[in-house]
């Protein structure tokens, strides 16, 4: 059992069983009192932390935002003048776009206009554009022919590294970065291999970097990895010793099972290291020896930053939570506007499906460089049933918001869908018992905002505690 939240998830050979039940008495106050964060390890590049007593919709929202909605800078357009290397122009431009940059995205804005066709510096916007020049030529070595009539030096290749990308400051940018104490824009590492040039090869290019998010292109994702797993619990039935104990040890990841050197008895050393391979279920003599279950409300998170020296992973986690908070705050301003969804909205024939075109007065704006909005597609005559359309959103917002709304006793029905995988919107259907549907939506947004505010506070507190312990260990 998992702290009164229903049965655990049992690991079977071909899947999982005993899907956990959802707590019916969940509330924001209950979440605040029970939720915990523990930072188990952290470096400049990687952090591992536990989220305890939290629903998977919240944990998955953080993961999705880390991958797709935390902004960063990347090269988005390459003006290529000369490229005589063996790598094609398109492939080389793509490689340049994947070079991580050490730029804090908070210092500059999103580029809302089309990128300039001209490479003239006057065409770029200092508030949202960063320019890098690349000009390298591999000189031909002096002719020293051998017996075959070929120079040995003529076969030599010359590596082209990211250090050859030189920042070209636009008007006011040099003073802005200097005044704020930040390092000048450059690749995160100087040793990223971009190309190999042969004797006489030349590359001349101007690169334009902009701010973006991973939903637009993977090159804007600030993490190299962001994933979680459920906390496993491993129980050995009876006493396992000898060759069977060693076989059991080999069936799990290193460090999970320990075999005593004297008694040859197997025991669980560290269940956290289990990678869920199910190898032990392949052996009939081990199938009933060990029982593995997963805690559905305990998540072990791992986050790796692509720019560890400039944007550490704990900063990225806090940025991800801030993105969700900004979403909730934005939609609350729309929902709380006078007259929003407080009168029936039907098409002339009373057809719900035909009412989808009636909400074109949606308040649309830009958040994180993307157009988002919320409008009303349908409101029943008694105002207790309504259909809302979130533009520019997907399951990242839909799943946790639906979870919060369904926990309310005033809700009779709540569900959402993404009309089409290529359509960047979700549709919410809400039906309440007594309150107006828009009131239920507003309360759900407040609930989600309060939960993520608490997640942010707990994570900051856990991070400070981990840093304090690390400093103490270093001083000792």
CSV table of C-alpha atoms in Angstrom, one decimal, residues 33-366:
chain,number,residue,atom,x,y,z
A,33,UNK,CA,0.7,19.1,4.2
A,34,UNK,CA,1.9,15.8,2.5
A,35,UNK,CA,4.0,16.8,-0.5
A,36,UNK,CA,7.8,16.5,0.0
A,37,UNK,CA,10.9,17.2,-2.1
A,38,UNK,CA,14.3,15.6,-1.4
A,39,UNK,CA,17.4,16.4,-3.4
A,40,UNK,CA,19.5,13.3,-3.3
A,41,UNK,CA,22.4,14.5,-5.5
A,42,UNK,CA,23.4,17.4,-7.6
A,43,UNK,CA,26.4,18.7,-9.6
A,44,UNK,CA,26.8,21.6,-12.0
A,45,UNK,CA,25.5,19.4,-14.8
A,46,UNK,CA,23.0,16.9,-13.2
A,47,UNK,CA,20.5,16.9,-10.4
A,48,UNK,CA,18.5,14.0,-8.9
A,49,UNK,CA,15.6,14.7,-6.6
A,50,UNK,CA,12.5,13.0,-5.3
A,51,UNK,CA,8.9,14.3,-5.5
A,52,UNK,CA,6.9,12.5,-2.9
A,53,UNK,CA,3.1,12.3,-2.5
A,54,UNK,CA,2.3,14.0,-5.8
A,55,UNK,CA,0.2,12.9,-8.8
A,56,UNK,CA,1.8,11.8,-12.0
A,57,UNK,CA,0.0,14.6,-13.9
A,58,UNK,CA,2.0,17.2,-12.0
A,59,UNK,CA,5.3,15.3,-12.3
A,60,UNK,CA,4.8,14.8,-16.0
A,61,UNK,CA,3.9,18.4,-16.5
A,62,UNK,CA,7.3,19.5,-15.0
A,63,UNK,CA,9.1,17.0,-17.3
A,64,UNK,CA,7.2,18.1,-20.4
A,65,UNK,CA,7.9,21.8,-19.7
A,66,UNK,CA,11.6,21.1,-19.1
A,67,UNK,CA,11.8,19.5,-22.5
A,68,UNK,CA,9.6,21.7,-24.5
A,69,UNK,CA,8.7,25.1,-22.9
A,70,UNK,CA,11.7,26.4,-21.0
A,71,UNK,CA,13.3,28.9,-23.4
A,72,UNK,CA,16.9,29.0,-24.6
A,73,UNK,CA,19.0,30.5,-27.4
A,74,UNK,CA,20.2,28.7,-30.5
A,75,UNK,CA,21.3,29.5,-34.0
A,76,UNK,CA,18.2,29.6,-36.2
A,77,UNK,CA,19.5,31.0,-39.5
A,78,UNK,CA,22.8,30.7,-41.3
A,79,UNK,CA,23.9,33.0,-44.1
A,80,UNK,CA,26.4,30.9,-45.8
A,81,UNK,CA,28.8,32.6,-48.2
A,82,UNK,CA,31.3,29.9,-48.8
A,83,UNK,CA,31.5,26.2,-47.9
A,84,UNK,CA,34.0,24.0,-49.8
A,85,UNK,CA,34.1,21.3,-47.1
A,86,UNK,CA,32.8,17.7,-47.6
A,87,UNK,CA,29.7,18.5,-45.5
A,88,UNK,CA,26.7,19.8,-47.4
A,89,UNK,CA,25.4,23.3,-46.7
A,90,UNK,CA,22.2,22.1,-45.1
A,91,UNK,CA,23.9,19.5,-42.9
A,92,UNK,CA,26.5,22.0,-41.7
A,93,UNK,CA,23.9,24.6,-41.0
A,94,UNK,CA,22.0,22.0,-39.0
A,95,UNK,CA,25.1,21.2,-36.9
A,96,UNK,CA,25.5,24.9,-36.2
A,97,UNK,CA,22.0,25.1,-34.9
A,98,UNK,CA,22.7,22.3,-32.4
A,99,UNK,CA,25.6,24.2,-30.7
A,100,UNK,CA,24.4,25.2,-27.2
A,101,UNK,CA,25.0,28.8,-26.3
A,102,UNK,CA,25.9,30.3,-22.9
A,103,UNK,CA,23.2,33.0,-23.1
A,104,UNK,CA,20.7,33.7,-20.3
A,105,UNK,CA,17.4,33.9,-22.2
A,106,UNK,CA,15.9,36.2,-19.5
A,107,UNK,CA,18.2,39.0,-20.8
A,108,UNK,CA,16.6,39.1,-24.2
A,109,UNK,CA,13.2,38.8,-25.7
A,110,UNK,CA,11.5,36.5,-28.2
A,111,UNK,CA,11.7,37.4,-31.9
A,112,UNK,CA,8.1,37.9,-33.0
A,113,UNK,CA,8.9,39.1,-36.5
A,114,UNK,CA,10.2,37.1,-39.4
A,115,UNK,CA,13.9,36.7,-39.5
A,116,UNK,CA,15.6,39.1,-41.9
A,117,UNK,CA,16.6,37.9,-45.4
A,118,UNK,CA,19.5,40.3,-45.4
A,119,UNK,CA,22.7,39.6,-43.4
A,120,UNK,CA,23.4,43.2,-42.9
A,121,UNK,CA,23.9,44.1,-39.3
A,122,UNK,CA,21.5,47.0,-39.5
A,123,UNK,CA,18.7,44.5,-40.3
A,124,UNK,CA,19.0,42.7,-36.9
A,125,UNK,CA,17.2,43.6,-33.7
A,126,UNK,CA,19.6,44.1,-30.7
A,127,UNK,CA,16.7,43.1,-28.3
A,128,UNK,CA,16.2,39.6,-29.7
A,129,UNK,CA,19.0,38.8,-32.1
A,130,UNK,CA,22.6,37.5,-31.5
A,131,UNK,CA,25.0,37.4,-34.4
A,132,UNK,CA,28.0,35.1,-34.8
A,133,UNK,CA,30.5,35.1,-37.6
A,134,UNK,CA,32.5,32.1,-38.8
A,135,UNK,CA,35.4,32.6,-41.2
A,136,UNK,CA,38.0,29.8,-41.4
A,137,UNK,CA,40.3,28.7,-44.2
A,138,UNK,CA,42.6,25.7,-44.1
A,139,UNK,CA,45.8,26.8,-45.8
A,140,UNK,CA,47.5,24.4,-48.2
A,141,UNK,CA,50.8,23.1,-46.9
A,142,UNK,CA,54.0,23.7,-48.8
A,143,UNK,CA,54.5,21.2,-51.6
A,144,UNK,CA,56.7,18.3,-50.5
A,145,UNK,CA,56.2,15.4,-52.9
A,146,UNK,CA,57.1,11.9,-52.0
A,147,UNK,CA,58.0,9.1,-54.3
A,148,UNK,CA,54.3,8.7,-55.4
A,149,UNK,CA,54.1,12.3,-56.4
A,150,UNK,CA,51.8,13.2,-53.5
A,151,UNK,CA,52.5,15.3,-50.4
A,152,UNK,CA,51.8,13.6,-47.1
A,153,UNK,CA,50.5,16.9,-45.8
A,154,UNK,CA,47.9,17.0,-48.6
A,155,UNK,CA,45.9,14.3,-46.8
A,156,UNK,CA,45.8,16.1,-43.5
A,157,UNK,CA,42.5,17.3,-42.1
A,158,UNK,CA,42.0,20.5,-40.1
A,159,UNK,CA,39.3,20.4,-37.3
A,160,UNK,CA,36.8,23.2,-37.1
A,161,UNK,CA,35.7,23.8,-33.5
A,162,UNK,CA,32.9,25.9,-31.9
A,163,UNK,CA,35.6,28.3,-30.7
A,164,UNK,CA,35.8,29.6,-34.2
A,165,UNK,CA,32.3,31.1,-33.8
A,166,UNK,CA,32.9,34.8,-32.9
A,167,UNK,CA,30.2,37.0,-31.4
A,168,UNK,CA,29.4,40.2,-33.3
A,169,UNK,CA,27.8,42.6,-30.9
A,170,UNK,CA,24.9,44.7,-32.2
A,171,UNK,CA,24.2,48.3,-31.1
A,172,UNK,CA,24.2,48.4,-27.3
A,173,UNK,CA,24.7,44.7,-26.7
A,174,UNK,CA,28.3,44.9,-25.6
A,175,UNK,CA,27.5,47.4,-22.9
A,176,UNK,CA,24.4,45.5,-21.8
A,177,UNK,CA,26.2,42.2,-21.3
A,178,UNK,CA,29.1,44.0,-19.7
A,179,UNK,CA,27.0,46.0,-17.3
A,180,UNK,CA,25.0,42.9,-16.1
A,181,UNK,CA,28.2,41.1,-15.3
A,182,UNK,CA,27.4,38.3,-17.7
A,183,UNK,CA,30.0,36.6,-20.0
A,184,UNK,CA,29.8,37.5,-23.6
A,185,UNK,CA,27.7,35.2,-25.8
A,186,UNK,CA,29.6,32.2,-27.0
A,187,UNK,CA,29.2,28.4,-27.3
A,188,UNK,CA,29.0,26.5,-24.0
A,189,UNK,CA,32.2,24.6,-25.0
A,190,UNK,CA,35.0,25.6,-27.3
A,191,UNK,CA,35.7,22.0,-28.2
A,192,UNK,CA,32.6,21.1,-30.1
A,193,UNK,CA,33.7,19.7,-33.4
A,194,UNK,CA,31.7,21.3,-36.2
A,195,UNK,CA,33.5,20.1,-39.3
A,196,UNK,CA,36.8,18.8,-40.7
A,197,UNK,CA,38.4,20.8,-43.4
A,198,UNK,CA,40.8,19.5,-46.1
A,199,UNK,CA,43.7,21.6,-47.3
A,200,UNK,CA,42.4,24.7,-49.1
A,201,UNK,CA,38.8,24.3,-47.8
A,202,UNK,CA,37.1,27.4,-46.6
A,203,UNK,CA,33.9,28.3,-44.7
A,204,UNK,CA,32.5,31.8,-44.4
A,205,UNK,CA,29.1,32.2,-42.7
A,206,UNK,CA,27.1,34.6,-40.5
A,207,UNK,CA,24.9,32.9,-37.9
A,208,UNK,CA,21.8,34.4,-36.3
A,209,UNK,CA,20.7,33.1,-32.9
A,210,UNK,CA,17.3,33.7,-31.4
A,211,UNK,CA,15.3,32.7,-28.4
A,212,UNK,CA,12.9,29.7,-28.7
A,213,UNK,CA,11.4,26.7,-26.9
A,214,UNK,CA,11.7,23.0,-27.5
A,215,UNK,CA,8.1,22.8,-28.9
A,216,UNK,CA,9.4,24.7,-31.9
A,217,UNK,CA,12.6,22.7,-32.4
A,218,UNK,CA,14.6,20.3,-30.2
A,219,UNK,CA,17.7,22.5,-30.5
A,220,UNK,CA,16.0,25.0,-28.1
A,221,UNK,CA,15.5,22.4,-25.4
A,222,UNK,CA,17.8,23.4,-22.4
A,223,UNK,CA,18.1,19.9,-21.1
A,224,UNK,CA,20.0,16.9,-22.5
A,225,UNK,CA,17.9,14.6,-20.4
A,226,UNK,CA,14.8,15.1,-18.2
A,227,UNK,CA,13.1,11.9,-17.0
A,228,UNK,CA,11.6,10.3,-13.9
A,229,UNK,CA,10.9,6.8,-12.6
A,230,UNK,CA,8.6,5.5,-9.9
A,231,UNK,CA,10.3,4.5,-6.6
A,232,UNK,CA,10.7,0.7,-6.7
A,233,UNK,CA,10.2,-1.6,-3.7
A,234,UNK,CA,11.8,-5.0,-3.8
A,235,UNK,CA,10.9,-7.9,-1.4
A,236,UNK,CA,12.7,-11.2,-1.4
A,237,UNK,CA,10.4,-14.1,-0.4
A,238,UNK,CA,12.1,-16.4,2.1
A,239,UNK,CA,15.8,-17.1,2.1
A,240,UNK,CA,17.7,-17.2,-1.2
A,241,UNK,CA,21.3,-18.5,-1.0
A,242,UNK,CA,24.1,-20.0,-3.1
A,243,UNK,CA,23.9,-20.1,-6.9
A,244,UNK,CA,20.3,-18.9,-6.9
A,245,UNK,CA,21.3,-15.8,-4.9
A,246,UNK,CA,24.0,-15.0,-7.4
A,247,UNK,CA,21.6,-15.5,-10.3
A,248,UNK,CA,19.1,-13.2,-8.6
A,249,UNK,CA,21.9,-10.6,-8.1
A,250,UNK,CA,22.8,-10.8,-11.9
A,251,UNK,CA,19.1,-10.3,-12.8
A,252,UNK,CA,19.0,-6.7,-11.3
A,253,UNK,CA,21.1,-3.6,-11.9
A,254,UNK,CA,24.4,-3.4,-10.1
A,255,UNK,CA,24.0,-2.5,-6.5
A,256,UNK,CA,20.4,-3.6,-6.1
A,257,UNK,CA,21.0,-7.1,-4.7
A,258,UNK,CA,23.8,-7.9,-2.3
A,259,UNK,CA,25.0,-11.4,-1.6
A,260,UNK,CA,26.8,-12.0,1.7
A,261,UNK,CA,30.2,-13.3,1.2
A,262,UNK,CA,30.0,-15.6,4.2
A,263,UNK,CA,26.5,-16.9,4.3
A,264,UNK,CA,25.8,-16.5,0.5
A,265,UNK,CA,22.3,-15.2,1.3
A,266,UNK,CA,20.8,-12.5,-1.0
A,267,UNK,CA,19.4,-9.3,0.4
A,268,UNK,CA,18.1,-6.0,-1.0
A,269,UNK,CA,20.9,-3.4,-0.9
A,270,UNK,CA,19.4,-0.4,-2.7
A,271,UNK,CA,16.1,-0.7,-4.5
A,272,UNK,CA,16.4,2.8,-5.9
A,273,UNK,CA,19.1,1.6,-8.4
A,274,UNK,CA,16.6,-0.8,-10.0
A,275,UNK,CA,16.1,0.1,-13.7
A,276,UNK,CA,12.9,-2.0,-14.2
A,277,UNK,CA,14.5,-4.5,-16.6
A,278,UNK,CA,12.2,-7.4,-15.5
A,279,UNK,CA,15.1,-9.8,-16.1
A,280,UNK,CA,14.2,-11.8,-13.0
A,281,UNK,CA,10.8,-12.6,-14.5
A,282,UNK,CA,12.4,-14.4,-17.4
A,283,UNK,CA,13.7,-17.2,-15.1
A,284,UNK,CA,11.1,-19.6,-13.7
A,285,UNK,CA,13.1,-20.3,-10.6
A,286,UNK,CA,13.2,-16.6,-9.7
A,287,UNK,CA,9.6,-15.6,-10.7
A,288,UNK,CA,8.2,-16.4,-7.2
A,289,UNK,CA,11.3,-15.5,-5.3
A,290,UNK,CA,11.2,-11.8,-5.6
A,291,UNK,CA,8.3,-9.3,-5.7
A,292,UNK,CA,8.8,-5.8,-7.2
A,293,UNK,CA,6.2,-3.0,-6.8
A,294,UNK,CA,6.3,0.7,-7.7
A,295,UNK,CA,5.1,3.6,-5.6
A,296,UNK,CA,2.8,5.6,-7.9
A,297,UNK,CA,3.2,8.8,-5.9
A,298,UNK,CA,6.9,8.8,-5.4
A,299,UNK,CA,8.9,10.1,-8.4
A,300,UNK,CA,12.7,10.0,-8.8
A,301,UNK,CA,13.6,12.8,-11.2
A,302,UNK,CA,16.8,13.3,-13.1
A,303,UNK,CA,17.6,16.5,-15.0
A,304,UNK,CA,20.8,17.2,-17.0
A,305,UNK,CA,21.6,20.7,-18.3
A,306,UNK,CA,23.2,21.3,-21.7
A,307,UNK,CA,24.8,24.4,-20.3
A,308,UNK,CA,25.8,23.4,-16.8
A,309,UNK,CA,28.2,26.4,-16.2
A,310,UNK,CA,25.6,28.9,-17.1
A,311,UNK,CA,22.2,27.3,-16.4
A,312,UNK,CA,22.5,24.7,-13.7
A,313,UNK,CA,19.8,22.0,-13.6
A,314,UNK,CA,18.1,23.3,-10.4
A,315,UNK,CA,17.6,26.6,-12.1
A,316,UNK,CA,15.9,24.9,-15.1
A,317,UNK,CA,13.5,23.1,-12.7
A,318,UNK,CA,12.5,26.3,-11.1
A,319,UNK,CA,12.1,27.9,-14.6
A,320,UNK,CA,9.8,25.0,-15.5
A,321,UNK,CA,7.6,25.6,-12.5
A,322,UNK,CA,7.5,29.3,-13.3
A,323,UNK,CA,6.2,28.5,-16.8
A,324,UNK,CA,3.2,26.6,-15.3
A,325,UNK,CA,2.6,29.5,-12.9
A,326,UNK,CA,2.6,32.0,-15.7
A,327,UNK,CA,0.1,29.9,-17.6
A,328,UNK,CA,-2.3,29.8,-14.7
A,329,UNK,CA,-1.9,33.5,-14.0
A,330,UNK,CA,-2.5,34.4,-17.6
A,331,UNK,CA,-5.7,32.3,-17.9
A,332,UNK,CA,-7.0,33.5,-14.6
A,333,UNK,CA,-6.9,37.1,-15.9
A,334,UNK,CA,-9.1,36.0,-18.9
A,335,UNK,CA,-11.5,34.0,-16.8
A,336,UNK,CA,-12.0,36.8,-14.3
A,337,UNK,CA,-12.9,39.3,-16.9
A,338,UNK,CA,-16.5,40.6,-16.5
A,339,UNK,CA,-18.9,38.8,-18.7
A,340,UNK,CA,-16.7,35.8,-19.5
A,341,UNK,CA,-18.9,32.7,-19.9
A,342,UNK,CA,-21.7,34.1,-17.7
A,343,UNK,CA,-24.4,33.9,-20.4
A,344,UNK,CA,-25.7,31.1,-22.6
A,345,UNK,CA,-23.8,30.6,-25.8
A,346,UNK,CA,-25.5,28.4,-28.5
A,347,UNK,CA,-25.8,28.4,-32.2
A,348,UNK,CA,-29.3,29.3,-33.7
A,349,UNK,CA,-30.3,25.7,-33.8
A,350,UNK,CA,-29.2,24.9,-30.3
A,351,UNK,CA,-26.5,22.6,-31.7
A,352,UNK,CA,-23.5,22.3,-29.4
A,353,UNK,CA,-21.1,21.3,-32.2
A,354,UNK,CA,-22.1,24.4,-34.3
A,355,UNK,CA,-21.3,26.7,-31.4
A,356,UNK,CA,-17.5,26.2,-31.8
A,357,UNK,CA,-17.3,29.2,-34.1
A,358,UNK,CA,-19.0,31.5,-31.6
A,359,UNK,CA,-16.0,32.1,-29.4
A,360,UNK,CA,-13.8,34.1,-31.8
A,361,UNK,CA,-13.6,36.9,-29.3
A,362,UNK,CA,-10.9,34.9,-27.5
A,363,UNK,CA,-8.3,36.9,-25.6
A,364,UNK,CA,-5.1,35.8,-27.4
A,365,UNK,CA,-1.7,36.9,-26.5
A,366,UNK,CA,1.9,35.6,-26.5
